[in-house]
Amino acid sequence: MTVDELPAHRAGEPIFCSWSGGKDSAWALHQAARAGASPRLLLSMMVEGGERSRSHGVSREVLAAQAAALGIPIRFGAASWTGYEEEFHRLLVTEAVAAGTTVGIFGDIDLQEHRAWVERVCGEAGVRACLPLWQRDRRAVVDELLGAGLEAVIVAVRDGVLPTNLLGRTLDPELVAEIERHGADAAGESGEYHSLVVNGPLFQRRLEVEPGERTLRDGVWFLDLAVAG
């Protein structure tokens, strides 16, 4: 599905976004909004204890502050991997559908297995999945979002794939080239790295964060961030 298939060409089509806080979900949301959709809700999945996001390791506090900077409400789910699908389905029904949205935006680029999962789970909840970045060239996606002014900070790198000195750095063309020199994908589509967007076209104000400790969990180095001030 491409953004051109979004029913949002009816101006103001209400949408929700599956939200990691990273560059891909932010850029997918931007594409949908540019097509005329009206972002109403962000949905973020956290680890079982609810203290941080599952893939990016970002705290609930930082994600809430990011949503406030965007001016879009955010709702959280928390689950283990075994309970992930059930909890995400619950979020879709009790939050997304209840908020009047029937279209969900996802930032996947080309992982077919995950797309199939997204479409199945959304279909079971009675909503439609839209993947604005689907089948786009990975490097082109990164170049476009940087060119549009998205500002993203590296918050996670896979151990043994990328060095920890990338943590906390702002993604720019030079850093993208450095990532590629390490043999990693420019977009990090296979989990080589994750980012947190702190500013961009949809933001009402910049999200100010400050770095904390670096932690190794399950083969990934995470940078803890806190809301500045």
mmCIF file with all atom_site columns, N, CA and C in Angstrom, residues 99-134:
data_model
loop_
_atom_site.group_PDB
_atom_site.id
_atom_site.type_symbol
_atom_site.label_atom_id
_atom_site.label_alt_id
_atom_site.label_comp_id
_atom_site.label_asym_id
_atom_site.label_entity_id
_atom_site.label_seq_id
_atom_site.pdbx_PDB_ins_code
_atom_site.Cartn_x
_atom_site.Cartn_y
_atom_site.Cartn_z
_atom_site.occupancy
_atom_site.B_iso_or_equiv
_atom_site.pdbx_formal_charge
_atom_site.auth_seq_id
_atom_site.auth_comp_id
_atom_site.auth_asym_id
_atom_site.auth_atom_id
_atom_site.pdbx_PDB_model_num
ATOM 1   N N  . ALA A 1 99  ? -11.292 6.145   19.157 1.00 0.00 ? 99  ALA A N  1
ATOM 2   C CA . ALA A 1 99  ? -11.016 7.548   18.831 1.00 0.00 ? 99  ALA A CA 1
ATOM 3   C C  . ALA A 1 99  ? -11.571 7.939   17.465 1.00 0.00 ? 99  ALA A C  1
ATOM 4   N N  . GLY A 1 100 ? -12.199 6.991   16.785 1.00 0.00 ? 100 GLY A N  1
ATOM 5   C CA . GLY A 1 100 ? -12.814 7.295   15.497 1.00 0.00 ? 100 GLY A CA 1
ATOM 6   C C  . GLY A 1 100 ? -11.891 7.150   14.305 1.00 0.00 ? 100 GLY A C  1
ATOM 7   N N  . THR A 1 101 ? -10.741 6.500   14.498 1.00 0.00 ? 101 THR A N  1
ATOM 8   C CA . THR A 1 101 ? -9.818  6.301   13.383 1.00 0.00 ? 101 THR A CA 1
ATOM 9   C C  . THR A 1 101 ? -9.992  4.899   12.806 1.00 0.00 ? 101 THR A C  1
ATOM 10  N N  . THR A 1 102 ? -9.940  4.809   11.497 1.00 0.00 ? 102 THR A N  1
ATOM 11  C CA . THR A 1 102 ? -10.071 3.514   10.834 1.00 0.00 ? 102 THR A CA 1
ATOM 12  C C  . THR A 1 102 ? -8.874  3.211   9.943  1.00 0.00 ? 102 THR A C  1
ATOM 13  N N  . VAL A 1 103 ? -7.902  4.122   9.907  1.00 0.00 ? 103 VAL A N  1
ATOM 14  C CA . VAL A 1 103 ? -6.686  3.937   9.118  1.00 0.00 ? 103 VAL A CA 1
ATOM 15  C C  . VAL A 1 103 ? -5.488  4.112   10.031 1.00 0.00 ? 103 VAL A C  1
ATOM 16  N N  . GLY A 1 104 ? -4.556  3.143   9.979  1.00 0.00 ? 104 GLY A N  1
ATOM 17  C CA . GLY A 1 104 ? -3.349  3.220   10.786 1.00 0.00 ? 104 GLY A CA 1
ATOM 18  C C  . GLY A 1 104 ? -2.117  3.347   9.917  1.00 0.00 ? 104 GLY A C  1
ATOM 19  N N  . ILE A 1 105 ? -1.192  4.203   10.317 1.00 0.00 ? 105 ILE A N  1
ATOM 20  C CA . ILE A 1 105 ? 0.041   4.447   9.574  1.00 0.00 ? 105 ILE A CA 1
ATOM 21  C C  . ILE A 1 105 ? 1.184   3.662   10.212 1.00 0.00 ? 105 ILE A C  1
ATOM 22  N N  . PHE A 1 106 ? 1.945   2.970   9.372  1.00 0.00 ? 106 PHE A N  1
ATOM 23  C CA . PHE A 1 106 ? 3.083   2.173   9.826  1.00 0.00 ? 106 PHE A CA 1
ATOM 24  C C  . PHE A 1 106 ? 4.307   2.540   8.999  1.00 0.00 ? 106 PHE A C  1
ATOM 25  N N  . GLY A 1 107 ? 5.480   2.537   9.640  1.00 0.00 ? 107 GLY A N  1
ATOM 26  C CA . GLY A 1 107 ? 6.697   3.001   8.988  1.00 0.00 ? 107 GLY A CA 1
ATOM 27  C C  . GLY A 1 107 ? 7.554   1.933   8.357  1.00 0.00 ? 107 GLY A C  1
ATOM 28  N N  . ASP A 1 108 ? 7.032   0.742   8.147  1.00 0.00 ? 108 ASP A N  1
ATOM 29  C CA . ASP A 1 108 ? 7.820   -0.331  7.531  1.00 0.00 ? 108 ASP A CA 1
ATOM 30  C C  . ASP A 1 108 ? 8.188   0.024   6.092  1.00 0.00 ? 108 ASP A C  1
ATOM 31  N N  . ILE A 1 109 ? 9.381   -0.408  5.685  1.00 0.00 ? 109 ILE A N  1
ATOM 32  C CA . ILE A 1 109 ? 9.846   -0.135  4.328  1.00 0.00 ? 109 ILE A CA 1
ATOM 33  C C  . ILE A 1 109 ? 9.743   -1.365  3.435  1.00 0.00 ? 109 ILE A C  1
ATOM 34  N N  . ASP A 1 110 ? 10.275  -2.500  3.886  1.00 0.00 ? 110 ASP A N  1
ATOM 35  C CA . ASP A 1 110 ? 10.232  -3.653  2.987  1.00 0.00 ? 110 ASP A CA 1
ATOM 36  C C  . ASP A 1 110 ? 10.318  -5.012  3.682  1.00 0.00 ? 110 ASP A C  1
ATOM 37  N N  . LEU A 1 111 ? 9.982   -5.083  4.960  1.00 0.00 ? 111 LEU A N  1
ATOM 38  C CA . LEU A 1 111 ? 9.985   -6.374  5.647  1.00 0.00 ? 111 LEU A CA 1
ATOM 39  C C  . LEU A 1 111 ? 8.607   -7.022  5.490  1.00 0.00 ? 111 LEU A C  1
ATOM 40  N N  . GLN A 1 112 ? 8.498   -7.925  4.517  1.00 0.00 ? 112 GLN A N  1
ATOM 41  C CA . GLN A 1 112 ? 7.209   -8.493  4.129  1.00 0.00 ? 112 GLN A CA 1
ATOM 42  C C  . GLN A 1 112 ? 6.530   -9.227  5.282  1.00 0.00 ? 112 GLN A C  1
ATOM 43  N N  . GLU A 1 113 ? 7.312   -9.935  6.087  1.00 0.00 ? 113 GLU A N  1
ATOM 44  C CA . GLU A 1 113 ? 6.725   -10.693 7.196  1.00 0.00 ? 113 GLU A CA 1
ATOM 45  C C  . GLU A 1 113 ? 6.015   -9.766  8.181  1.00 0.00 ? 113 GLU A C  1
ATOM 46  N N  . HIS A 1 114 ? 6.636   -8.617  8.458  1.00 0.00 ? 114 HIS A N  1
ATOM 47  C CA . HIS A 1 114 ? 6.004   -7.692  9.400  1.00 0.00 ? 114 HIS A CA 1
ATOM 48  C C  . HIS A 1 114 ? 4.795   -7.016  8.774  1.00 0.00 ? 114 HIS A C  1
ATOM 49  N N  . ARG A 1 115 ? 4.880   -6.710  7.484  1.00 0.00 ? 115 ARG A N  1
ATOM 50  C CA . ARG A 1 115 ? 3.715   -6.130  6.826  1.00 0.00 ? 115 ARG A CA 1
ATOM 51  C C  . ARG A 1 115 ? 2.521   -7.079  6.904  1.00 0.00 ? 115 ARG A C  1
ATOM 52  N N  . ALA A 1 116 ? 2.766   -8.363  6.642  1.00 0.00 ? 116 ALA A N  1
ATOM 53  C CA . ALA A 1 116 ? 1.683   -9.346  6.699  1.00 0.00 ? 116 ALA A CA 1
ATOM 54  C C  . ALA A 1 116 ? 1.073   -9.389  8.093  1.00 0.00 ? 116 ALA A C  1
ATOM 55  N N  . TRP A 1 117 ? 1.915   -9.314  9.123  1.00 0.00 ? 117 TRP A N  1
ATOM 56  C CA . TRP A 1 117 ? 1.426   -9.318  10.504 1.00 0.00 ? 117 TRP A CA 1
ATOM 57  C C  . TRP A 1 117 ? 0.579   -8.080  10.772 1.00 0.00 ? 117 TRP A C  1
ATOM 58  N N  . VAL A 1 118 ? 1.085   -6.920  10.359 1.00 0.00 ? 118 VAL A N  1
ATOM 59  C CA . VAL A 1 118 ? 0.376   -5.661  10.579 1.00 0.00 ? 118 VAL A CA 1
ATOM 60  C C  . VAL A 1 118 ? -0.997  -5.691  9.919  1.00 0.00 ? 118 VAL A C  1
ATOM 61  N N  . GLU A 1 119 ? -1.041  -6.123  8.678  1.00 0.00 ? 119 GLU A N  1
ATOM 62  C CA . GLU A 1 119 ? -2.309  -6.124  7.956  1.00 0.00 ? 119 GLU A CA 1
ATOM 63  C C  . GLU A 1 119 ? -3.299  -7.112  8.568  1.00 0.00 ? 119 GLU A C  1
ATOM 64  N N  . ARG A 1 120 ? -2.800  -8.251  9.023  1.00 0.00 ? 120 ARG A N  1
ATOM 65  C CA . ARG A 1 120 ? -3.689  -9.241  9.646  1.00 0.00 ? 120 ARG A CA 1
ATOM 66  C C  . ARG A 1 120 ? -4.259  -8.717  10.955 1.00 0.00 ? 120 ARG A C  1
ATOM 67  N N  . VAL A 1 121 ? -3.402  -8.191  11.831 1.00 0.00 ? 121 VAL A N  1
ATOM 68  C CA . VAL A 1 121 ? -3.862  -7.731  13.140 1.00 0.00 ? 121 VAL A CA 1
ATOM 69  C C  . VAL A 1 121 ? -4.790  -6.529  12.993 1.00 0.00 ? 121 VAL A C  1
ATOM 70  N N  . CYS A 1 122 ? -4.447  -5.616  12.097 1.00 0.00 ? 122 CYS A N  1
ATOM 71  C CA . CYS A 1 122 ? -5.323  -4.466  11.878 1.00 0.00 ? 122 CYS A CA 1
ATOM 72  C C  . CYS A 1 122 ? -6.670  -4.911  11.323 1.00 0.00 ? 122 CYS A C  1
ATOM 73  N N  . GLY A 1 123 ? -6.635  -5.844  10.381 1.00 0.00 ? 123 GLY A N  1
ATOM 74  C CA . GLY A 1 123 ? -7.881  -6.335  9.810  1.00 0.00 ? 123 GLY A CA 1
ATOM 75  C C  . GLY A 1 123 ? -8.784  -6.963  10.849 1.00 0.00 ? 123 GLY A C  1
ATOM 76  N N  . GLU A 1 124 ? -8.186  -7.697  11.782 1.00 0.00 ? 124 GLU A N  1
ATOM 77  C CA . GLU A 1 124 ? -8.972  -8.328  12.843 1.00 0.00 ? 124 GLU A CA 1
ATOM 78  C C  . GLU A 1 124 ? -9.596  -7.297  13.775 1.00 0.00 ? 124 GLU A C  1
ATOM 79  N N  . ALA A 1 125 ? -8.972  -6.115  13.855 1.00 0.00 ? 125 ALA A N  1
ATOM 80  C CA . ALA A 1 125 ? -9.504  -5.050  14.712 1.00 0.00 ? 125 ALA A CA 1
ATOM 81  C C  . ALA A 1 125 ? -10.435 -4.111  13.954 1.00 0.00 ? 125 ALA A C  1
ATOM 82  N N  . GLY A 1 126 ? -10.580 -4.336  12.655 1.00 0.00 ? 126 GLY A N  1
ATOM 83  C CA . GLY A 1 126 ? -11.481 -3.515  11.861 1.00 0.00 ? 126 GLY A CA 1
ATOM 84  C C  . GLY A 1 126 ? -10.889 -2.212  11.381 1.00 0.00 ? 126 GLY A C  1
ATOM 85  N N  . VAL A 1 127 ? -9.560  -2.141  11.303 1.00 0.00 ? 127 VAL A N  1
ATOM 86  C CA . VAL A 1 127 ? -8.906  -0.940  10.784 1.00 0.00 ? 127 VAL A CA 1
ATOM 87  C C  . VAL A 1 127 ? -8.029  -1.319  9.598  1.00 0.00 ? 127 VAL A C  1
ATOM 88  N N  . ARG A 1 128 ? -7.643  -0.321  8.834  1.00 0.00 ? 128 ARG A N  1
ATOM 89  C CA . ARG A 1 128 ? -6.848  -0.528  7.632  1.00 0.00 ? 128 ARG A CA 1
ATOM 90  C C  . ARG A 1 128 ? -5.424  -0.058  7.863  1.00 0.00 ? 128 ARG A C  1
ATOM 91  N N  . ALA A 1 129 ? -4.463  -0.886  7.509  1.00 0.00 ? 129 ALA A N  1
ATOM 92  C CA . ALA A 1 129 ? -3.051  -0.517  7.633  1.00 0.00 ? 129 ALA A CA 1
ATOM 93  C C  . ALA A 1 129 ? -2.580  0.174   6.364  1.00 0.00 ? 129 ALA A C  1
ATOM 94  N N  . CYS A 1 130 ? -1.865  1.270   6.534  1.00 0.00 ? 130 CYS A N  1
ATOM 95  C CA . CYS A 1 130 ? -1.288  1.997   5.407  1.00 0.00 ? 130 CYS A CA 1
ATOM 96  C C  . CYS A 1 130 ? 0.206   2.159   5.656  1.00 0.00 ? 130 CYS A C  1
ATOM 97  N N  . LEU A 1 131 ? 1.026   1.802   4.684  1.00 0.00 ? 131 LEU A N  1
ATOM 98  C CA . LEU A 1 131 ? 2.483   1.846   4.804  1.00 0.00 ? 131 LEU A CA 1
ATOM 99  C C  . LEU A 1 131 ? 3.039   2.809   3.759  1.00 0.00 ? 131 LEU A C  1
ATOM 100 N N  . PRO A 1 132 ? 3.115   4.094   4.064  1.00 0.00 ? 132 PRO A N  1
ATOM 101 C CA . PRO A 1 132 ? 3.518   5.096   3.069  1.00 0.00 ? 132 PRO A CA 1
ATOM 102 C C  . PRO A 1 132 ? 4.924   4.912   2.518  1.00 0.00 ? 132 PRO A C  1
ATOM 103 N N  . LEU A 1 133 ? 5.801   4.234   3.262  1.00 0.00 ? 133 LEU A N  1
ATOM 104 C CA . LEU A 1 133 ? 7.190   4.080   2.822  1.00 0.00 ? 133 LEU A CA 1
ATOM 105 C C  . LEU A 1 133 ? 7.437   2.752   2.111  1.00 0.00 ? 133 LEU A C  1
ATOM 106 N N  . TRP A 1 134 ? 6.397   1.974   1.912  1.00 0.00 ? 134 TRP A N  1
ATOM 107 C CA . TRP A 1 134 ? 6.574   0.607   1.435  1.00 0.00 ? 134 TRP A CA 1
ATOM 108 C C  . TRP A 1 134 ? 7.251   0.553   0.063  1.00 0.00 ? 134 TRP A C  1
#
